[in-house]
C-alpha angles and dihedrals in degrees: 000000000000116000129207097226125083089231090058091049091051091050091051091049090055094048099046116132106169128081093225094050091049089062096055114116111233105153132094130303135085123291090257092051093046093055098039118120136017094283093057095041091051103028101182108106120246093242094048090046092052091048091052092049090048094047091052096195110208121244088242092058095045093045089050091054093049092050090050087075091066106114116249091012108101096167112032117201113248124176111207102224111112117179109315095335120124117266140227121272092207126084092214113134092209107043097077097149100066116093138179138150102276120106119249109205102190143337120213137177136174129231115261118231088349113181090190097043166349092234133172117220118198138184125191146143112246109209119215133193121284132035120323096348118140136131126224108231133194117185140178123202129182110235117230095018128099114246107241100163138021130212119202118196125201124192128217134258114317093352131109142223091266089075088075092063092118092055106045098078096043096045094045089062088079109108117237094019133115119198127214125186117189136194104224118242111280093016139079111004095328118111117281110221119182110279112224133167116200100176118106101203119075094232091051091048090056091051092048092050093048091048091054087072105028096047088058090049091051092049089050090051091053092049090051091048093231113159100180129009144159114255124208119187130178123208107317087009088059092050091051091045088061090048090051092051090053098045098039106034125180099044104084126080093181137006119210117189116193109199092325120203123226105036103120121080092231136316089293093055094079106359129070094224143017107271121244113246092255090048097047118121094245091052091056090061089065101034105039114100105219096201090057093045092054100040095043092051119135109170092181096061122069118230104218095194097049110097090186096053112125092220089072097035101094094053090051092045091054087066095047109039088110088061098252138061138169120251117247112275092213091070120048117227116264123237117285125244114296118271095240091057092049089048094052091045094051090046089056095243096160127198088247091057087062091050092052094045094049095065111188090013091061098090090048092051090050090051088064087070103030095049089061101031095053099030091115093059130086112274096250093051092045090052092049091052091047091053091045092050094048093048089054097042092055094054118107113287118257126123091024089074090066090072094080090051095048102036132040119221109293095038097277113139122248087216101031119215091225086074093051112025093090087069094063107115091005101083127117112254111252143068118324126195092217146350096284129132118261117236120229116275116253113269092248092055119092111241125179115220093201126071133195131189112301135193128215092255092051092049092049092050091057093066103021110035098032113014091174093058117114111276115238116218129198115254097219134276130224113263120199121191117196126194135174121245087241097033116153088207108093105256092196087072088061092052090047089052091049090053092046091053092048092048091053091050091051091049095051094045096043092104098023125125121251090255092053091050091051091049093052114105100183119128140138137201141166121229124194119211108211122234091006135121130201094311093062094168091057101035097047105019096156096056092036091054092046092052091046093050091052091050090049091051088051090053090050091052093047095047094048089051090048090052091052092049092049089050092050091048092050092049092049092052 
């Protein structure tokens, strides 16, 4: 870890092992001087960058190395199928570089001398219908215990399931739980089918892009025979988790959004002025040094100039819970993003396209992000994550091209979640054409306020076999929004979403009976992870894991109570 004393810095310099860490600037000069020039902005040396490009480490090998830092798991399981590439014929958990044409179904291993186990760790590719559609899955199951609940974890844009390596061991201590981490379709080590949008209208293009990911998640759920589960999504994964809850209602018992992208209506929804290009939220993901953000933290002192500071978030959210607000007239709006950036964004020129096109310069370009994003980690782990990131970024483009359809330049959603999040847990059970919010049923239409577990066939029969049957509506689910203390994502958007969800609950229950109010499970809250940035699970893993374990215990209590209530209702009938 980084130390504050010069002696500690010297010691770290002498003990460095990784090529990326050896390029980090640690000696005198101001922050501006330290970052001036191409070499400081992209610290990986030209020779080391060329060697990494030439070595072309496979995503399987780099994922395997990242997962090797999971405590108590000396030999992580790693299947060797990445995308549509051929796979290994050997079940070895270590030989992840060999490949041939035979299919490898699954690789498993057990924890060694595990005081919180025994646990089974598995890695496999789950094949879906259609051409070149499969999801990379990593799972942890407690041996000798019945699986009562399931947690599904989704990563953010361009990332992979390996980024959760600091959370797997802690979260899998929860008794009665099985954990799944997935690489989203077209990202990570999942297959990368051609991403195409056929719709002509902008709104329909957004729905089609969202469905590219969430339809695959739903098909995976059906194959795994999961009826209800808890869904955790980070950043873009959080955005898509909301879309999933809206399009496929009835299957979530809790939704946890870790620094989700796409909540605010537009820059004016939660900010007083349009951000400058260098101040935009997306830019901060690449420019913010995480080590400085964590070590310079002072949660007791407000930061007047920080529009993303959580101390000011509630006051801003009070003005934007409706989803829109007007910028302050006392301060004129700043200039919008430059035209060339908007052009590249709309043409789907992704950051990863630049990495692929740059050839031997690719690793060095990636180091401009990884050297800052992982600067708070030990050198070896930071190097492993850099290698992992580069191996994923250089894969064929697929799901990354959805970004321009879903988000406008500057990371604001084209279909903001603040317009839709109130529908989470309030949808009518049954097939939906897209992740849109259901309107209230006409007053002369029967509508049940209570909802029990439903299957796909039951849901389909509601609208197809008997369209006149009473429509069953969800009775709410808990929604948790997590942000880092130094998150570049605007936390006020989270508080606005919390208020929007609570307002919808109050509206729907205004004329409800006492029994209907007791049966309602809807709630929302915002949680701040101290000394963390956008990647809350990686920057503050201890607090993040503690919060997650408490939320998982809450799910267990709620679901056991639901089971008892369903049993009592069945007995009474």
